[in-house]
PDB file of C-alpha atoms in Angstrom:
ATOM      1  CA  UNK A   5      14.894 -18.595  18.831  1.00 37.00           C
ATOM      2  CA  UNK A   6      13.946 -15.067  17.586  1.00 38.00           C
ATOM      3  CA  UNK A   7      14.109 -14.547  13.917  1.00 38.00           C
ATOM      4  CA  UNK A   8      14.647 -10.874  12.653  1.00 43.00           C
ATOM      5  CA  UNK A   9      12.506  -9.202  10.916  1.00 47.00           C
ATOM      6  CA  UNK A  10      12.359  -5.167  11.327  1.00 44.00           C
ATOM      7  CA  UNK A  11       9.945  -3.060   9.761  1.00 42.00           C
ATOM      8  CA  UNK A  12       7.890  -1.283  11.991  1.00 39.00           C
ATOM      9  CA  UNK A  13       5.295   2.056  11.029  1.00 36.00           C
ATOM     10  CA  UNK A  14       2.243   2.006  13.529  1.00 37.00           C
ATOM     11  CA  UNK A  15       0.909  -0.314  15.584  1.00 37.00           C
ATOM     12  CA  UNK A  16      -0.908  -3.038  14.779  1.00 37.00           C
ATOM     13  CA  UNK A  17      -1.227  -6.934  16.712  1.00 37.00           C
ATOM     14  CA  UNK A  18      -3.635  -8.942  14.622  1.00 36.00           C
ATOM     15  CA  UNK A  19      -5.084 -12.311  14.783  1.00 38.00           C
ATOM     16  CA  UNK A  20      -5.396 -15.262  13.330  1.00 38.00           C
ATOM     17  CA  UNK A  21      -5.187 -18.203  15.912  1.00 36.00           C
ATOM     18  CA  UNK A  22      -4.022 -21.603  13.784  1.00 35.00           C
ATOM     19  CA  UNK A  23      -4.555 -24.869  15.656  1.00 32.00           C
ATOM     20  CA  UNK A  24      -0.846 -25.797  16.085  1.00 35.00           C
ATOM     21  CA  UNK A  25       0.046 -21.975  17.203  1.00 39.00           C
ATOM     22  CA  UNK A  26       3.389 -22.712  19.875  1.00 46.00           C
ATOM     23  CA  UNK A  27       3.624 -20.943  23.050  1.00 64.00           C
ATOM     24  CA  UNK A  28       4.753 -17.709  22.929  1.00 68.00           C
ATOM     25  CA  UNK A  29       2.728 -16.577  19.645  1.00 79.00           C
ATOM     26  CA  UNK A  30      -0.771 -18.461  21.448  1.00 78.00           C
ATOM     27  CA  UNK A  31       0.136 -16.599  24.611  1.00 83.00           C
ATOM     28  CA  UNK A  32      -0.183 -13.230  22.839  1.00 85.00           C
ATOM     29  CA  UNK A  33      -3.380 -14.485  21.460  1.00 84.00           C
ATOM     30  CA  UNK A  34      -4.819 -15.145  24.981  1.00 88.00           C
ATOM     31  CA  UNK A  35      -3.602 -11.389  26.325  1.00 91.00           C
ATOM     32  CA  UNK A  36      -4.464 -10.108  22.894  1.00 93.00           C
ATOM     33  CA  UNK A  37      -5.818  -6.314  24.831  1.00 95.00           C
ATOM     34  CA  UNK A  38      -3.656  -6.625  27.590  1.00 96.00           C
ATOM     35  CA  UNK A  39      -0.827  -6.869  24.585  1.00 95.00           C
ATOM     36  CA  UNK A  40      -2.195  -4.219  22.884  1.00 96.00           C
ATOM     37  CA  UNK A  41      -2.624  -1.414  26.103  1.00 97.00           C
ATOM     38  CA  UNK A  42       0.957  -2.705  27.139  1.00 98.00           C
ATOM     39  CA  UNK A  43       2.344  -1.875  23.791  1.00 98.00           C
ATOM     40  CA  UNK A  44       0.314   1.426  23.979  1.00 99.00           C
ATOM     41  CA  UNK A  45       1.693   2.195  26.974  1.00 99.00           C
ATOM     42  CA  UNK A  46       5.157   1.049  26.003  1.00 99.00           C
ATOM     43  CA  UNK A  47       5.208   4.135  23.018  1.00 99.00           C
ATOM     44  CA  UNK A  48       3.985   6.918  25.382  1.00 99.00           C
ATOM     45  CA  UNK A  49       6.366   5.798  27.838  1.00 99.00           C
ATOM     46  CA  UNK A  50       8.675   6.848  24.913  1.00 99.00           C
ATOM     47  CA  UNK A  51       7.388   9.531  24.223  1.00 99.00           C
ATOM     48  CA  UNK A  52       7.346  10.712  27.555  1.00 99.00           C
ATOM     49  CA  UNK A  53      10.878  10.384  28.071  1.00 99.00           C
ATOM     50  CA  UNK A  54      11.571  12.296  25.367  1.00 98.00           C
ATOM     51  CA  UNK A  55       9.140  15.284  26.411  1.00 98.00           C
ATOM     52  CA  UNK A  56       6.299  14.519  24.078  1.00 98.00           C
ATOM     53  CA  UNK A  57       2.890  13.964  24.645  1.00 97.00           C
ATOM     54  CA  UNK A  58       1.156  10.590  24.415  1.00 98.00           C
ATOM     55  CA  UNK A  59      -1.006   9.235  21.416  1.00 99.00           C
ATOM     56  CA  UNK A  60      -4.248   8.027  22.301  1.00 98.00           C
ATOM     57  CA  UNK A  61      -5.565   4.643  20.299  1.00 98.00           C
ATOM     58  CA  UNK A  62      -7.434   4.937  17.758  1.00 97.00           C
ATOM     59  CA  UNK A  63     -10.436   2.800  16.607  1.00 97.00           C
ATOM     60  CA  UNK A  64     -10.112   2.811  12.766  1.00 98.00           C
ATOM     61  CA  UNK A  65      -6.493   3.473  12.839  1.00 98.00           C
ATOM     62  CA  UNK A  66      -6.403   0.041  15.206  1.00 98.00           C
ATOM     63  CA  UNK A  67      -8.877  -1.772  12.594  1.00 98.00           C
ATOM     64  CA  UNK A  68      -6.428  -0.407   9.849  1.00 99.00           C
ATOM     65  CA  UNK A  69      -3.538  -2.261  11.487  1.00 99.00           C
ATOM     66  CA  UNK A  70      -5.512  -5.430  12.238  1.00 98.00           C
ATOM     67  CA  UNK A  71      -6.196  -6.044   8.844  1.00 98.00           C
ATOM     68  CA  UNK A  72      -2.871  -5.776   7.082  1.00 99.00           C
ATOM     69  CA  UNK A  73      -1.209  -7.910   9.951  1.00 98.00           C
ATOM     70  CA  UNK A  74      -4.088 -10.468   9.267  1.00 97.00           C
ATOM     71  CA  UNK A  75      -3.551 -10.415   5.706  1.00 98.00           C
ATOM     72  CA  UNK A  76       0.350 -10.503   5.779  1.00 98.00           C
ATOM     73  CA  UNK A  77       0.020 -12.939   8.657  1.00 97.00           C
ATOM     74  CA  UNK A  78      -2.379 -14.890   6.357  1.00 97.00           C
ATOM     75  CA  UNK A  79      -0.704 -14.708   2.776  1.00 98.00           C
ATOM     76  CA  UNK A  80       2.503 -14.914   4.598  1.00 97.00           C
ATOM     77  CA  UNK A  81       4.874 -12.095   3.531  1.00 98.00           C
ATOM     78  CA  UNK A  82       6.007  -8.640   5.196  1.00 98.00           C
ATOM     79  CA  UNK A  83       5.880  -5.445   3.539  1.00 99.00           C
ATOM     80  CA  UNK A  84       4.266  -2.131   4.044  1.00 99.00           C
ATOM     81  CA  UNK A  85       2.778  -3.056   0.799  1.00 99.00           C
ATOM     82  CA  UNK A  86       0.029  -5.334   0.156  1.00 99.00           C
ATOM     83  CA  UNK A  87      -0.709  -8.037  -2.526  1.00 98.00           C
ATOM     84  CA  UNK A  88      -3.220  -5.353  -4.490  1.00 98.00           C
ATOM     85  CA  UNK A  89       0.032  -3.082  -4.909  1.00 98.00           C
ATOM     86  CA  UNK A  90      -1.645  -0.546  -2.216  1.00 99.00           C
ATOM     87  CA  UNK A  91       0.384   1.378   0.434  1.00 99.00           C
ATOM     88  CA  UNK A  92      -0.889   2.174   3.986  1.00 99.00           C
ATOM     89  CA  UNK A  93      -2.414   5.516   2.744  1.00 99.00           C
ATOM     90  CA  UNK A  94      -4.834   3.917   0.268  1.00 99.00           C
ATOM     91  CA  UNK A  95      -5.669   1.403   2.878  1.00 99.00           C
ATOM     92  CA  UNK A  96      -6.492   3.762   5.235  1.00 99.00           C
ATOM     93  CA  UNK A  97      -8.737   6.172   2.554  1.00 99.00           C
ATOM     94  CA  UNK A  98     -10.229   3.075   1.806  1.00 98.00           C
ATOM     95  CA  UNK A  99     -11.520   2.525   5.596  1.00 98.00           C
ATOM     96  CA  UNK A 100     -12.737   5.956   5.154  1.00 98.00           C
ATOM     97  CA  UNK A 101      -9.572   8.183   6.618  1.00 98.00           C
ATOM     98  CA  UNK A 102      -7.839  10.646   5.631  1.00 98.00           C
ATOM     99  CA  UNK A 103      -5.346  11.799   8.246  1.00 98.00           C
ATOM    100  CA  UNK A 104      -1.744  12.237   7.972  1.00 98.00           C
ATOM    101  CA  UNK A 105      -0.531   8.362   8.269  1.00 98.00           C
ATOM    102  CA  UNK A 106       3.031   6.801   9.127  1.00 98.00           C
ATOM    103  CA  UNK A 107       3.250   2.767   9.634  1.00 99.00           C
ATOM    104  CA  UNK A 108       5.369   0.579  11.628  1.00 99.00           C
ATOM    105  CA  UNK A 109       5.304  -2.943  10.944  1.00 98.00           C
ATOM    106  CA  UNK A 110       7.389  -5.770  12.960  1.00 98.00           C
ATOM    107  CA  UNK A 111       7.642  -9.697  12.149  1.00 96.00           C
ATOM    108  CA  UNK A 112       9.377 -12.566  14.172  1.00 93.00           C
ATOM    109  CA  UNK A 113       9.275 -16.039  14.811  1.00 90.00           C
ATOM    110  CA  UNK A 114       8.623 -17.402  18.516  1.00 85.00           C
ATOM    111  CA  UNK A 115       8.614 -20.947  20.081  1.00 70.00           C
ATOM    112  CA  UNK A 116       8.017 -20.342  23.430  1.00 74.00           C
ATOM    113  CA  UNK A 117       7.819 -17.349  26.408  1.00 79.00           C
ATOM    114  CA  UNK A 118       5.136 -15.003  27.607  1.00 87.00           C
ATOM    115  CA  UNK A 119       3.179 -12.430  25.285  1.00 91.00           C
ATOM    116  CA  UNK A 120       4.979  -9.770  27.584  1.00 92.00           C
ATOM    117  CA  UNK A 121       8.265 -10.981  26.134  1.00 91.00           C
ATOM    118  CA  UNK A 122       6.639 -10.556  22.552  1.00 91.00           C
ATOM    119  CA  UNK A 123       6.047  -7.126  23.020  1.00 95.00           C
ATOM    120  CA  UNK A 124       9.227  -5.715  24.689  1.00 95.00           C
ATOM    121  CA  UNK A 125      11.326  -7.318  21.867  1.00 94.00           C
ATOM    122  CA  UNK A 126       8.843  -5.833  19.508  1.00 95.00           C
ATOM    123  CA  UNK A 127       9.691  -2.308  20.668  1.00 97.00           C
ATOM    124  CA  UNK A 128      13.008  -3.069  21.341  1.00 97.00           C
ATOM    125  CA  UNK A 129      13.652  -3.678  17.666  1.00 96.00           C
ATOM    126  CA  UNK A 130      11.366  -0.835  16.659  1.00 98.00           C
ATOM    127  CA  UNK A 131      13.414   1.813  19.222  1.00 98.00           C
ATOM    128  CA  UNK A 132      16.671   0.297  17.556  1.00 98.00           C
ATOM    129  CA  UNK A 133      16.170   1.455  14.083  1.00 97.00           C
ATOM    130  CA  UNK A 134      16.327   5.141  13.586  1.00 97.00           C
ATOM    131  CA  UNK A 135      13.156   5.012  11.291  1.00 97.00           C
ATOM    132  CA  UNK A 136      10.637   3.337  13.249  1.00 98.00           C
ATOM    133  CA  UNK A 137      11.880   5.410  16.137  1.00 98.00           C
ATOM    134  CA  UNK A 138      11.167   8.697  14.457  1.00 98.00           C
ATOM    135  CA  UNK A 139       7.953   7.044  13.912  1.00 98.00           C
ATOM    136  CA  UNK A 140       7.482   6.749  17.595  1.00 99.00           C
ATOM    137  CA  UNK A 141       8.411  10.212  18.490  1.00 99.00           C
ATOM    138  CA  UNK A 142       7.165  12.147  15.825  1.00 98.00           C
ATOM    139  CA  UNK A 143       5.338  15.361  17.404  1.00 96.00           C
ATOM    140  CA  UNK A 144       2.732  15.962  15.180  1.00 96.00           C
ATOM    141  CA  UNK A 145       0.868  12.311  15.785  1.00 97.00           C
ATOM    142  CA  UNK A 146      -1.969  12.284  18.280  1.00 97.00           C
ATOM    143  CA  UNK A 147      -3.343   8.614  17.530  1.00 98.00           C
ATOM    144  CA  UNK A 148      -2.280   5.394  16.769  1.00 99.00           C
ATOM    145  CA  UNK A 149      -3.491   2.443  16.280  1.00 99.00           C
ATOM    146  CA  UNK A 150      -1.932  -1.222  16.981  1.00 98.00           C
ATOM    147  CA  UNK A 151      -3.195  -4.664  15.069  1.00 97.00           C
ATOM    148  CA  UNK A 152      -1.290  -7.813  15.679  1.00 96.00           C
ATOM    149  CA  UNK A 153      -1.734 -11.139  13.687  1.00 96.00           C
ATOM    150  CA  UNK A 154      -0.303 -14.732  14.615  1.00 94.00           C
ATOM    151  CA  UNK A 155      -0.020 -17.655  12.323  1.00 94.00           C
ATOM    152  CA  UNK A 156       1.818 -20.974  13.742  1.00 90.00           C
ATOM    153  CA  UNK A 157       4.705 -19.310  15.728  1.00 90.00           C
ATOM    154  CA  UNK A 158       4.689 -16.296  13.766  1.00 93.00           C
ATOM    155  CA  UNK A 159       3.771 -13.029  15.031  1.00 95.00           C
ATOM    156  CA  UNK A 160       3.177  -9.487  12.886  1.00 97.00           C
ATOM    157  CA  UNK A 161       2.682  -6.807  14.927  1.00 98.00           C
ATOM    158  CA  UNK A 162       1.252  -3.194  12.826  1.00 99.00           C
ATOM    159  CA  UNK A 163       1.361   0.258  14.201  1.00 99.00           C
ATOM    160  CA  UNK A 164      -0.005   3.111  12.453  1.00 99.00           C
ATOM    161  CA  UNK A 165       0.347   6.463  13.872  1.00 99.00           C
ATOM    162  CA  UNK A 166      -1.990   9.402  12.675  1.00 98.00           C
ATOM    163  CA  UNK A 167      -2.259  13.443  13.144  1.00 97.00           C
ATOM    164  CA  UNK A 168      -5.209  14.313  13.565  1.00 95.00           C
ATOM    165  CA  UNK A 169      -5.161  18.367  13.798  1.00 95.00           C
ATOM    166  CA  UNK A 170      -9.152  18.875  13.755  1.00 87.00           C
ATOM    167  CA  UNK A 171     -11.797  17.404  12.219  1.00 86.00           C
ATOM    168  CA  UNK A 172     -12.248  15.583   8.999  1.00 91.00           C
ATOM    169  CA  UNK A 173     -11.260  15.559   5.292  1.00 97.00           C
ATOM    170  CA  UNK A 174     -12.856  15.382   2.047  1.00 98.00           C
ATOM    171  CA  UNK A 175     -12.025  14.123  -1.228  1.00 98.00           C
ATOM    172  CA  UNK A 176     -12.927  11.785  -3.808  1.00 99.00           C
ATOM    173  CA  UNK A 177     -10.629   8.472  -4.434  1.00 99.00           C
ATOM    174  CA  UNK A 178     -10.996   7.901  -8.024  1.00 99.00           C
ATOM    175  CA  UNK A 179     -10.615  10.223 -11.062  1.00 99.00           C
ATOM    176  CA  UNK A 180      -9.659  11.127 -14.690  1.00 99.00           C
ATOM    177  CA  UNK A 181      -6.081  12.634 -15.720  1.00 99.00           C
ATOM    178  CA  UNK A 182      -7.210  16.721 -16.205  1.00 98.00           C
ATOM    179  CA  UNK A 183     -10.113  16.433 -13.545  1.00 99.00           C
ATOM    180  CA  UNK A 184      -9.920  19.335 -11.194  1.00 98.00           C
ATOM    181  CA  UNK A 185     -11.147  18.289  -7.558  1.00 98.00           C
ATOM    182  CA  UNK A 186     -12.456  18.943  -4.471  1.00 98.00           C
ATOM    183  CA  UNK A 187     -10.295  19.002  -1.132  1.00 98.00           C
ATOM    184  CA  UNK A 188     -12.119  20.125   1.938  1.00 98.00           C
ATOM    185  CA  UNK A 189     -11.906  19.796   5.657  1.00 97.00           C
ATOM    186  CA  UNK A 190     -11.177  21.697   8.686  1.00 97.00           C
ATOM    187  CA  UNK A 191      -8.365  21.974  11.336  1.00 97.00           C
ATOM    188  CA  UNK A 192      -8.009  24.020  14.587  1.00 97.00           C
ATOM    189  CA  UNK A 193      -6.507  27.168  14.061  1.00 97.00           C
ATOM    190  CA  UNK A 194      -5.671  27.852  17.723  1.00 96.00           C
ATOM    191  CA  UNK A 195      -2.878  25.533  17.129  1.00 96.00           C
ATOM    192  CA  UNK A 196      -2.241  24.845  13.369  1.00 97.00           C
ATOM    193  CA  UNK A 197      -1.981  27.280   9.930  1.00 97.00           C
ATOM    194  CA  UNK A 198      -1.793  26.623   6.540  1.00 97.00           C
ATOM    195  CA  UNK A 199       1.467  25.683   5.341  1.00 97.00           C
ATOM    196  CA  UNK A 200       0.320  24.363   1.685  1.00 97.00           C
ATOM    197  CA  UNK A 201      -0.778  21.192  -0.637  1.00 98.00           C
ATOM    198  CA  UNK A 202       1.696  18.760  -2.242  1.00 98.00           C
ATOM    199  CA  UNK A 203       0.584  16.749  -5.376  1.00 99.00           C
ATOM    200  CA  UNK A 204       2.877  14.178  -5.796  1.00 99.00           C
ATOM    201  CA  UNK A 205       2.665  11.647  -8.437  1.00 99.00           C
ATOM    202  CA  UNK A 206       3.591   8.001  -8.966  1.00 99.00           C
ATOM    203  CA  UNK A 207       2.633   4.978 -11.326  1.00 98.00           C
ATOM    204  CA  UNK A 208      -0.693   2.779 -10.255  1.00 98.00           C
ATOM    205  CA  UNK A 209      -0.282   0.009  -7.938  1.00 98.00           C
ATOM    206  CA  UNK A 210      -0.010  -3.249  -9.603  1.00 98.00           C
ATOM    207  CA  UNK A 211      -0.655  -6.674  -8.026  1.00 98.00           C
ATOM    208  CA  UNK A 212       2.207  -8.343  -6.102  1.00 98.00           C
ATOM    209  CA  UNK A 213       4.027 -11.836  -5.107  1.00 98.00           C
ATOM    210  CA  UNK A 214       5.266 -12.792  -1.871  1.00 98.00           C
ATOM    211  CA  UNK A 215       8.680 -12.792  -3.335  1.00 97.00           C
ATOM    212  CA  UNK A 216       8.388  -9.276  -4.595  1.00 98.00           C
ATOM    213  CA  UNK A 217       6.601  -8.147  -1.329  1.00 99.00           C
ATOM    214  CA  UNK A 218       9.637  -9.898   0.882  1.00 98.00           C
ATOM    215  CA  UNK A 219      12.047  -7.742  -0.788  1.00 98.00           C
ATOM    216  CA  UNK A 220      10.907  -3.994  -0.337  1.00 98.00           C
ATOM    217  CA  UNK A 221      11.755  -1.761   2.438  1.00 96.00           C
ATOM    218  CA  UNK A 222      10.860   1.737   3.146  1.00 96.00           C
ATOM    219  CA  UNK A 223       7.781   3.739   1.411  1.00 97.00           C
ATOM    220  CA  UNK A 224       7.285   7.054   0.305  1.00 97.00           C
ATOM    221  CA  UNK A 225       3.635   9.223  -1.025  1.00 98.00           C
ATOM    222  CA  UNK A 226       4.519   9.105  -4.465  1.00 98.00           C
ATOM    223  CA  UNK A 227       7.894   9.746  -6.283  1.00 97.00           C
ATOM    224  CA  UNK A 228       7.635  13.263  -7.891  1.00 98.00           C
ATOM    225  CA  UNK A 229       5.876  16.775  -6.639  1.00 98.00           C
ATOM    226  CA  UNK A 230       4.388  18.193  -9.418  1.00 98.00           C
ATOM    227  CA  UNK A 231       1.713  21.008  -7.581  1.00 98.00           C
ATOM    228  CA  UNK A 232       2.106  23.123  -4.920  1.00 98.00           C
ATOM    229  CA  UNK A 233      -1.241  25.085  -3.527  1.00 98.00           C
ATOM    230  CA  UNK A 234      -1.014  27.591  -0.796  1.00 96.00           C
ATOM    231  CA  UNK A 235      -2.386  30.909   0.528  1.00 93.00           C
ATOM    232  CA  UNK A 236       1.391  32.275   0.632  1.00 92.00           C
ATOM    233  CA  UNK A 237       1.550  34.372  -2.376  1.00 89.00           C
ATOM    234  CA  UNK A 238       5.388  35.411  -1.552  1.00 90.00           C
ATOM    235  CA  UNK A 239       6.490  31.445  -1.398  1.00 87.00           C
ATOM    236  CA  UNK A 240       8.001  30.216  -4.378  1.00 88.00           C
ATOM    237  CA  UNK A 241       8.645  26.710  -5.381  1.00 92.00           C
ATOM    238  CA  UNK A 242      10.349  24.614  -8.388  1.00 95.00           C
ATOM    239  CA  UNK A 243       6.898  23.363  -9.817  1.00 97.00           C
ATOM    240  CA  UNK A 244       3.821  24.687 -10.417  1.00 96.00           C
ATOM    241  CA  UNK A 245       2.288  26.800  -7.736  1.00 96.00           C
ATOM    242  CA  UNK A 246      -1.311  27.851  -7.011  1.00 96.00           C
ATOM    243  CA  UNK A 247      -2.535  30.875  -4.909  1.00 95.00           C
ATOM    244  CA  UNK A 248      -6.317  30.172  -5.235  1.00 90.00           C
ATOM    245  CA  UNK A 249      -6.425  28.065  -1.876  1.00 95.00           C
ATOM    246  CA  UNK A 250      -9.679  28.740   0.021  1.00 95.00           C
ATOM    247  CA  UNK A 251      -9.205  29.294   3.704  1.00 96.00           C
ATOM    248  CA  UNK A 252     -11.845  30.191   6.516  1.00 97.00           C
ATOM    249  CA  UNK A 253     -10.746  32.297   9.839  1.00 97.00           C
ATOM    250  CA  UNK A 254     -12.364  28.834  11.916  1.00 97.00           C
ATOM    251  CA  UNK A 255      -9.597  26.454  10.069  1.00 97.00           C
ATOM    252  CA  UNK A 256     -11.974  25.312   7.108  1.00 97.00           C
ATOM    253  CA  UNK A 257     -10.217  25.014   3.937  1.00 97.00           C
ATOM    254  CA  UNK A 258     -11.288  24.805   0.580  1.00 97.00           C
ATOM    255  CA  UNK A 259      -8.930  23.918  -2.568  1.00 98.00           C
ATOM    256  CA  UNK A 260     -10.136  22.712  -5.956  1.00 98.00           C
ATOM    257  CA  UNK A 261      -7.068  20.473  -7.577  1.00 98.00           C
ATOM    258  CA  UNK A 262      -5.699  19.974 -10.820  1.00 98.00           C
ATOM    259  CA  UNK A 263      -4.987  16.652 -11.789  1.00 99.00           C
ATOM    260  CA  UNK A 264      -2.516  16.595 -14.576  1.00 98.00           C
ATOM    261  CA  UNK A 265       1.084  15.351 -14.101  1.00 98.00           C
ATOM    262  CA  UNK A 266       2.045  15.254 -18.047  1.00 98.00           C
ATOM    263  CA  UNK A 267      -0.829  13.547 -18.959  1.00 98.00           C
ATOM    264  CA  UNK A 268      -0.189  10.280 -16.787  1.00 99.00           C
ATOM    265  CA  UNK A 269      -2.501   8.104 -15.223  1.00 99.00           C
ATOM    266  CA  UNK A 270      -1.158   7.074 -12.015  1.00 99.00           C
ATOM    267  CA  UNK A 271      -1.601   7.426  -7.670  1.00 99.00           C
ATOM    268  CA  UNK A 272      -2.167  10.902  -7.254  1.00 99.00           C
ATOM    269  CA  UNK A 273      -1.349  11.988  -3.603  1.00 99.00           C
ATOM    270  CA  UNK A 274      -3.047  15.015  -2.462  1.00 99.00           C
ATOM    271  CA  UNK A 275      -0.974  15.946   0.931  1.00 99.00           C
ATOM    272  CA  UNK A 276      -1.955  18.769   3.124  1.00 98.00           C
ATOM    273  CA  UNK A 277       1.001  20.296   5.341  1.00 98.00           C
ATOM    274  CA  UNK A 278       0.049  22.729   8.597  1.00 98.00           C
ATOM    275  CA  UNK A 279       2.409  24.322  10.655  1.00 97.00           C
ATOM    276  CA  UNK A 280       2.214  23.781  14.300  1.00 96.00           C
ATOM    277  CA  UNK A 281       2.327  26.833  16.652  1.00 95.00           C
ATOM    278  CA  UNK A 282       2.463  24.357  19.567  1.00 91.00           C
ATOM    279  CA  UNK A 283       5.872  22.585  18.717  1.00 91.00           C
ATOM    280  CA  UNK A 284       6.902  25.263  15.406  1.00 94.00           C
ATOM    281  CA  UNK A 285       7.149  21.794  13.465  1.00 94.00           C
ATOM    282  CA  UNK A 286       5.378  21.133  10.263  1.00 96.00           C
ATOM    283  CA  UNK A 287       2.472  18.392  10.418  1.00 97.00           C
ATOM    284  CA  UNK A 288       1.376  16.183   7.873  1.00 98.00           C
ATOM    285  CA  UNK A 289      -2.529  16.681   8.443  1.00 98.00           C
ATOM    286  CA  UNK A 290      -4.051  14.948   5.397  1.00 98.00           C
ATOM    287  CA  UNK A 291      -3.354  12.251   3.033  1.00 98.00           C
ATOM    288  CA  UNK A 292      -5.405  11.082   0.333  1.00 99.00           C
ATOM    289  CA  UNK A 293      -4.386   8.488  -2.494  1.00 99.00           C
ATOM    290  CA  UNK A 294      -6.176   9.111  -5.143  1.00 99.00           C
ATOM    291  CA  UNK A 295      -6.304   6.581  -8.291  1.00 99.00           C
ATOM    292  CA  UNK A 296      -6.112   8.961 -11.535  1.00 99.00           C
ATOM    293  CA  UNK A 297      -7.024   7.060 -14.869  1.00 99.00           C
ATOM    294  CA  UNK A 298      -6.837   8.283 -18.342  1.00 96.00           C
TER     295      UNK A 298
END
């Protein structure tokens, strides 16, 4: 019997092999990379039919996605949260990256039948709710990477999908409310321009209960834009906008940030947006998390 449980934002099949695991949750354990490349090919065949390119799997994305299905798996609870109060952003800054990030996460309960059977009623569910299906078959990821996680006859199953639109990113993790910092990287201007940079603020993460953990749903990169920063002197926006964005003919970029929603402490998100010539959609490139104390 197949318990629901739908929440599903990258790809992720972790484990953690009890003795008494049943049948169909010990199977996917014994296929645990066949699983994983079936699943993998399972999303591009998505993709595909829906004229987008595939994703290609990604190693720290994929170690990402192992460890929060191990520790929900573990501490038993499902959430995109974690019991520290930290999203999948600040996870992934925290593994050292700093791309654009969405999650998919899927639980359920199995008794018996093959790993193969695990898997198809994974994505099944997944394809079935609008959310985790934009997910899927959003454009502007290139990478995921899939974790899954068994305990008893339970089975979590992580996907995290990333954009990766050039090379790396830059920016410190931890700082003071009023600090002005450093975001740097690079992206590939044969396909991608500068759009802007969101700061978007929201309170710090506090630690969590299973209960609490059991009950949320969807998550967002903080609750309220407060900073905009772009090149784009003729764009306007409804909060405070900066002009002084420092941007290099080979994609390198170069922004120093003000950290100062009304004097809060909080999870300051610093978000960078590109525009893609390829598809005319906007990416979300970059994504830092960035714990702001007084």
């Amino acid at each position: 019997m197949k318990l629901p449980g739908i929440l599903l934002f990258l790809l992720a099949l972790i484990c953690c092999r009890p003795a008494h695991a049943q049948d169909g949750a010990a199977s996917l354990l014994d296929h645990y990379e066949e699983a994983r490349e079936y699943c993998l090919e399972l999303v591009n065949e998505l993709r595909s039919d829906n004229g987008l390119p595939s994703v290609r799997l990604e190693p720290l994305a994929s170690e990402l996605a192992l460890q929060h299905a191990r520790d929900m798996a573990e501490a038993g609870y499902f959430s995109h949260w974690d019991m520290q109060g930290h999203k999948p952003t600040r996870r992934y800054n925290e593994l050292g990256g700093m791309h654009g990030l969405g999650e998919n996460i899927f639980f359920a309960e199995y008794q018996a039948g093959g790993w193969q059977r695990v898997i198809d009623e994974a994505m099944d569910s997944l394809e079935a709710s609008s959310g985790h299906r934009a997910t899927m078959l959003n454009p502007g990821y290139t990478d995921v990477g899939l974790g899954m996680a068994v305990n008893g006859s339970r089975v979590y199953l992580v996907q995290e999908f990333i954009c990766r639109a050039g090379g790396n990113y830059a920016c410190p993790l931890k700082a003071r409310v009023g600090d002005v910092v450093s975001f740097s990287g690079q992206f590939d201007p044969k396909r991608y321009a500068l759009n802007y940079i969101l700061l978007r603020h929201e309170p710090l993460p506090e630690l969590r209960e299973q209960r609490w953990l059991n009950n949320t749903g969807t998550y967002s990169e903080g609750d309220t834009m407060f900073a905009v920063y772009t090149p784009h002197t003729e764009r306007r926006f409804n909060v405070d906008t900066y002009y002084d964005v420092g941007l290099k003919d080979d994609g390198r970029i170069d922004a120093r940030l003000l950290l100062d929603y009304k004097g809060k402490p909080g999870s300051y998100y610093v978000i960078l947006m590109l525009h893609d010539t390829r598809t005319g959609g906007e990416v979300k490139a970059a994504c830092v998390a960035i714990e702001v104390l007084k």
